[in-house]
CSV table of C-alpha atoms in Angstrom, one decimal:
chain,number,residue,atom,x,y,z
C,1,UNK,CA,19.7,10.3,-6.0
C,2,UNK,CA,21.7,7.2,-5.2
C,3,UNK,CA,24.3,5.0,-7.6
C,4,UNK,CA,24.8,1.2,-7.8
C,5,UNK,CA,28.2,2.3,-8.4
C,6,UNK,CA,28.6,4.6,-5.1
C,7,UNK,CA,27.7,7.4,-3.0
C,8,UNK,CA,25.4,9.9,-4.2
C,9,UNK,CA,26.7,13.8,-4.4
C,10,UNK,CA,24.7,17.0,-4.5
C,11,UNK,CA,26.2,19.7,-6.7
C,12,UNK,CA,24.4,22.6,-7.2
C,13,UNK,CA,21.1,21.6,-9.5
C,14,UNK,CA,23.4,18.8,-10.7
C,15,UNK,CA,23.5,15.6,-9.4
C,16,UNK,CA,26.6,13.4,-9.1
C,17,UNK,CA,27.6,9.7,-8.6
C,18,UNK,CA,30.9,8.9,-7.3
C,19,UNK,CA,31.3,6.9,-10.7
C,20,UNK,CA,31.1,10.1,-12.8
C,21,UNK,CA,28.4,12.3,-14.2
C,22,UNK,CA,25.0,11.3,-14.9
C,23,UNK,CA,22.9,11.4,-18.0
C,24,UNK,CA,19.0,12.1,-17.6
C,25,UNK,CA,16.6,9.4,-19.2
C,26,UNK,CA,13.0,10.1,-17.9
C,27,UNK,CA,13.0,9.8,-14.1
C,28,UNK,CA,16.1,7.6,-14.3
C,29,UNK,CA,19.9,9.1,-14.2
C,30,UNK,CA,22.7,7.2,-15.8
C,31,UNK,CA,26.0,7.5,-14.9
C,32,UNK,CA,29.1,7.3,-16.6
C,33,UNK,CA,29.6,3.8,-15.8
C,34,UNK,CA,26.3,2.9,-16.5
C,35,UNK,CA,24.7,2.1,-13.0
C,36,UNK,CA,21.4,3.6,-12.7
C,37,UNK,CA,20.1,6.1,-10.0
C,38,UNK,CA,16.2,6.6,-9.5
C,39,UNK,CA,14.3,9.6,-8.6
C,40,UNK,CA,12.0,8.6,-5.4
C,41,UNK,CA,8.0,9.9,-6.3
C,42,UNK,CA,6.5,11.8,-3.5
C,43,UNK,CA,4.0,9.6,-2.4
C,44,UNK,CA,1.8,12.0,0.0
C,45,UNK,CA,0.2,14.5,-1.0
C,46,UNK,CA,2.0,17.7,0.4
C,47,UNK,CA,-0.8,19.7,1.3
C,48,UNK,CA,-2.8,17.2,3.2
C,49,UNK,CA,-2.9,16.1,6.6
C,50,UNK,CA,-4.7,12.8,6.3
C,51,UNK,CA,-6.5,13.4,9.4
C,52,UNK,CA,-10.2,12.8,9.5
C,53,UNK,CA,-13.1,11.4,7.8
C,54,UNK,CA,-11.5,10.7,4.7
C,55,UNK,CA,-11.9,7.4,2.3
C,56,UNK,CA,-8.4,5.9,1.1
C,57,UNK,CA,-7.6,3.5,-1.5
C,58,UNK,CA,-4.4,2.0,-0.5
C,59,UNK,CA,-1.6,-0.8,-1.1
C,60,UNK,CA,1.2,-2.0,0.6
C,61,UNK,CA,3.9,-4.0,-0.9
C,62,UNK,CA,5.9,-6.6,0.6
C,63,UNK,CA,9.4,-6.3,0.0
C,64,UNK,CA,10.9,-7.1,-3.6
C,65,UNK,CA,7.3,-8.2,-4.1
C,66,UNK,CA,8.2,-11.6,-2.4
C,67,UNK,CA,4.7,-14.0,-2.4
C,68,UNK,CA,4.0,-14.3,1.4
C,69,UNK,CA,0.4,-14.2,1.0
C,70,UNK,CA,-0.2,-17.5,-0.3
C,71,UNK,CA,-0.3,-19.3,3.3
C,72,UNK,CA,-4.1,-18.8,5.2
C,73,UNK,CA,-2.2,-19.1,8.3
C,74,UNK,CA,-0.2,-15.5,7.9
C,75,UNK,CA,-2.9,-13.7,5.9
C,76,UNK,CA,-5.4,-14.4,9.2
C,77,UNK,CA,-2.4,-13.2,11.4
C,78,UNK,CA,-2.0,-10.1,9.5
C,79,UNK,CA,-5.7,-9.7,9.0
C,80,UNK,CA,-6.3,-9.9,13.1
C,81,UNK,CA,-4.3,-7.1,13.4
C,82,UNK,CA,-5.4,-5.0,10.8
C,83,UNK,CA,-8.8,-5.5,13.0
C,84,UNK,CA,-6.8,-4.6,15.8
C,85,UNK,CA,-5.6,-1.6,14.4
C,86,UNK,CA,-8.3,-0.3,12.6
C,87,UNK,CA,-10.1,0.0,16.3
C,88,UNK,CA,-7.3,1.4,17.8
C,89,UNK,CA,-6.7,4.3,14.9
C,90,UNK,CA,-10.5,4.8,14.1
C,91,UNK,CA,-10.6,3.2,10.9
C,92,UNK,CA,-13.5,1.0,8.9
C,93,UNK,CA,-12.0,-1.1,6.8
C,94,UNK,CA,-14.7,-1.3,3.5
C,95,UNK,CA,-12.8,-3.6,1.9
C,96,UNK,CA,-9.4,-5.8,1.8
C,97,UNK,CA,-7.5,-8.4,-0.4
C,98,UNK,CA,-4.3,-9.8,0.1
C,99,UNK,CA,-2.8,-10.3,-3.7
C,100,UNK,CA,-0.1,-12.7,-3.0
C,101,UNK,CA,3.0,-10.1,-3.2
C,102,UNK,CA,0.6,-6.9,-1.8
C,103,UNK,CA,-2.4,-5.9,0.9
C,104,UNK,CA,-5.5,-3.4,-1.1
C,105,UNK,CA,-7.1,-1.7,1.0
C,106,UNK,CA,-10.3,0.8,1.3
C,107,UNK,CA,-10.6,2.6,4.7
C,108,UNK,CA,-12.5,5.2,5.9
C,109,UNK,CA,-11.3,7.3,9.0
C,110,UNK,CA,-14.6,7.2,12.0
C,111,UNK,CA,-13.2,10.5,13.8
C,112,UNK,CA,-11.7,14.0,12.8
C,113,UNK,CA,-8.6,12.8,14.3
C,114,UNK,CA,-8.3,9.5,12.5
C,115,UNK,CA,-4.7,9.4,11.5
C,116,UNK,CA,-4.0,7.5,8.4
C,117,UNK,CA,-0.8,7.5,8.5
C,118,UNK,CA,-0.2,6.2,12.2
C,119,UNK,CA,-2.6,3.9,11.4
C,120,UNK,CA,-0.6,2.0,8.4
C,121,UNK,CA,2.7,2.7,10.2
C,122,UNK,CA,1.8,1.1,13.4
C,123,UNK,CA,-0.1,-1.6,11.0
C,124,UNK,CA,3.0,-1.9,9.1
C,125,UNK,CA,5.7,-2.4,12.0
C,126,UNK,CA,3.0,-4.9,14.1
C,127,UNK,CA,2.9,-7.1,11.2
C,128,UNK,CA,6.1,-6.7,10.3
C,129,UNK,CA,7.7,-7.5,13.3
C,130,UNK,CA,5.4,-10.4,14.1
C,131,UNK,CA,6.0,-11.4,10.4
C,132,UNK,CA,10.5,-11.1,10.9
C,133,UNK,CA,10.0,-13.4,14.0
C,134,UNK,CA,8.8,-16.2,12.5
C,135,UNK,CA,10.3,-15.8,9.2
C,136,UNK,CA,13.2,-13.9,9.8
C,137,UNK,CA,12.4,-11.5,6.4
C,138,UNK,CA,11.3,-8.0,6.3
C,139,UNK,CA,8.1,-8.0,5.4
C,140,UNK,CA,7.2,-4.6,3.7
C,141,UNK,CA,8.5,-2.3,1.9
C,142,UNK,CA,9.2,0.9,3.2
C,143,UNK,CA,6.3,3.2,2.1
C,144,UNK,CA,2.9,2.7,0.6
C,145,UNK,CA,0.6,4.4,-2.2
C,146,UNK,CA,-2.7,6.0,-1.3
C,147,UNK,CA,-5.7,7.5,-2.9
C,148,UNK,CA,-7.6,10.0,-1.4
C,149,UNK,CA,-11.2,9.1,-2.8
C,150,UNK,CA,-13.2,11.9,-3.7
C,151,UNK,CA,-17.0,12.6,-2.7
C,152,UNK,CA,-18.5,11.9,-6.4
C,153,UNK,CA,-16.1,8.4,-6.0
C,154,UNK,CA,-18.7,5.5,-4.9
C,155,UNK,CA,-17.6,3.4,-2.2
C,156,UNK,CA,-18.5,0.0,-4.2
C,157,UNK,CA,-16.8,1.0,-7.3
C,158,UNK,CA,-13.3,1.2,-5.1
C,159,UNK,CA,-14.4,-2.6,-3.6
C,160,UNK,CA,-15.5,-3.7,-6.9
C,161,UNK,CA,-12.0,-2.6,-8.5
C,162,UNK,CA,-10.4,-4.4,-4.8
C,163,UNK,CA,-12.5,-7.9,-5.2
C,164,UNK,CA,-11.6,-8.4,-8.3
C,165,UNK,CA,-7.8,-8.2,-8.0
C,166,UNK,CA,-7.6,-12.1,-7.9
C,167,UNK,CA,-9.6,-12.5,-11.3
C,168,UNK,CA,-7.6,-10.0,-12.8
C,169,UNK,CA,-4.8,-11.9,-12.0
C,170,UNK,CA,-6.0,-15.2,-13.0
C,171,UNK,CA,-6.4,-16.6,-9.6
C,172,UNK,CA,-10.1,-17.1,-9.8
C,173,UNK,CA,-13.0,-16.6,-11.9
C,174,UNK,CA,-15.1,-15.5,-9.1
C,175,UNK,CA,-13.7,-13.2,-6.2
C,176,UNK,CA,-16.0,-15.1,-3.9
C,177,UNK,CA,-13.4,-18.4,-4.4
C,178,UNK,CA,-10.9,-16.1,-3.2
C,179,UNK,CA,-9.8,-17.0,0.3
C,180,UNK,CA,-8.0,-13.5,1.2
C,181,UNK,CA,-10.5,-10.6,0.3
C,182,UNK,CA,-13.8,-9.5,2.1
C,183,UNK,CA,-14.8,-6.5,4.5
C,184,UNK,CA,-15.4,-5.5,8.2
C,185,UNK,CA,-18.4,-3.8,7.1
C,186,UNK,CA,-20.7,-6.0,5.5
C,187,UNK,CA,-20.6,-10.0,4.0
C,188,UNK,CA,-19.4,-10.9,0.4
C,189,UNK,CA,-22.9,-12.1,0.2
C,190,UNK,CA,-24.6,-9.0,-0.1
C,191,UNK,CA,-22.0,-7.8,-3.0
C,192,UNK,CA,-25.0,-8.7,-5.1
C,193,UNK,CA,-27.1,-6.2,-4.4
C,194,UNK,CA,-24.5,-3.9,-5.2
């Protein structure tokens, strides 16, 4: 647990700030001064190796959900090597759209040892050093959130549910007038046979 108003301090089952003690409000402590101190959600799943041919349902934020995907030039960077790695780690990628503070993603390992979590970390830290030269911001945040799709989970509901991110957000009526979503697997044209 960590304090705006100092260091954090493990007692016991009790948690302390350097501030005083802390009062528990959902999954947010107060202490006595009244900073705030979050508990971090386990992300991973703890018994699960995600190796293999799994499906994923992921996002990636950038940091403090700044807007850097609003300029074609970075998005087609980023997207050239999300190619890049996707090939290197295994991975189809069935569907992406860059929302202009976050990357969706649905990605399918090709091999047993398909590794998706050196395949978003290595994703992460290309793009994100690539993105800090030019810029000179940190581009992500520091983790991600991921779905493990299940068998009875159809493929094209996920990219349904991906395309039409920008419509749900009121950038478009139509996810085909969105410039920053499509697949490596197949066109946006034949979404309507789907």
């Amino acid at each position: 647990f960590r304090c705006a108003a100092g260091r954090r301090e493990h007692v016991g089952r009790t948690f302390r700030c350097a501030a005083g003690r802390r009062e528990h409000v959902g999954r947010t402590f107060r202490c006595a001064v009244g900073s705030t101190m979050h508990q971090r959600k386990r992300l991973r799943l703890q018994d699960f190796t995600y190796l293999g041919c799994y499906r994923y349902f992921l996002t990636l934020c950038t940091l403090d959900k700044q807007r850097y995907f609003l300029d074609g030039e970075t998005v087609t960077e980023l997207l050239e090597m999300l190619r890049q790695a996707a090939h290197e780690f295994s991975f189809d990628v069935w569907a992406y759209c860059f929302m202009p503070d976050h990357l969706h993603l649905l990605v399918e390992g090709l091999t047993p040892e398909a590794d998706l979590k050196m395949f978003v970390k290595i994703f992460k830290m290309r793009t994100g050093h690539s993105f800090s030269g030019i810029s000179g911001q940190r581009l992500w945040q520091s983790s991600f959130y991921d779905r493990v799709l299940r068998k009875e989970e159809t493929t094209i509901k996920i990219i349904r549910y991906i395309f039409e991110n920008p419509i749900r957000a009121g950038l478009v009526k139509d996810f085909r007038d969105y410039p920053f979503l499509g697949s490596f697997k197949f066109s946006l044209d034949s979404m309507d046979g789907m």
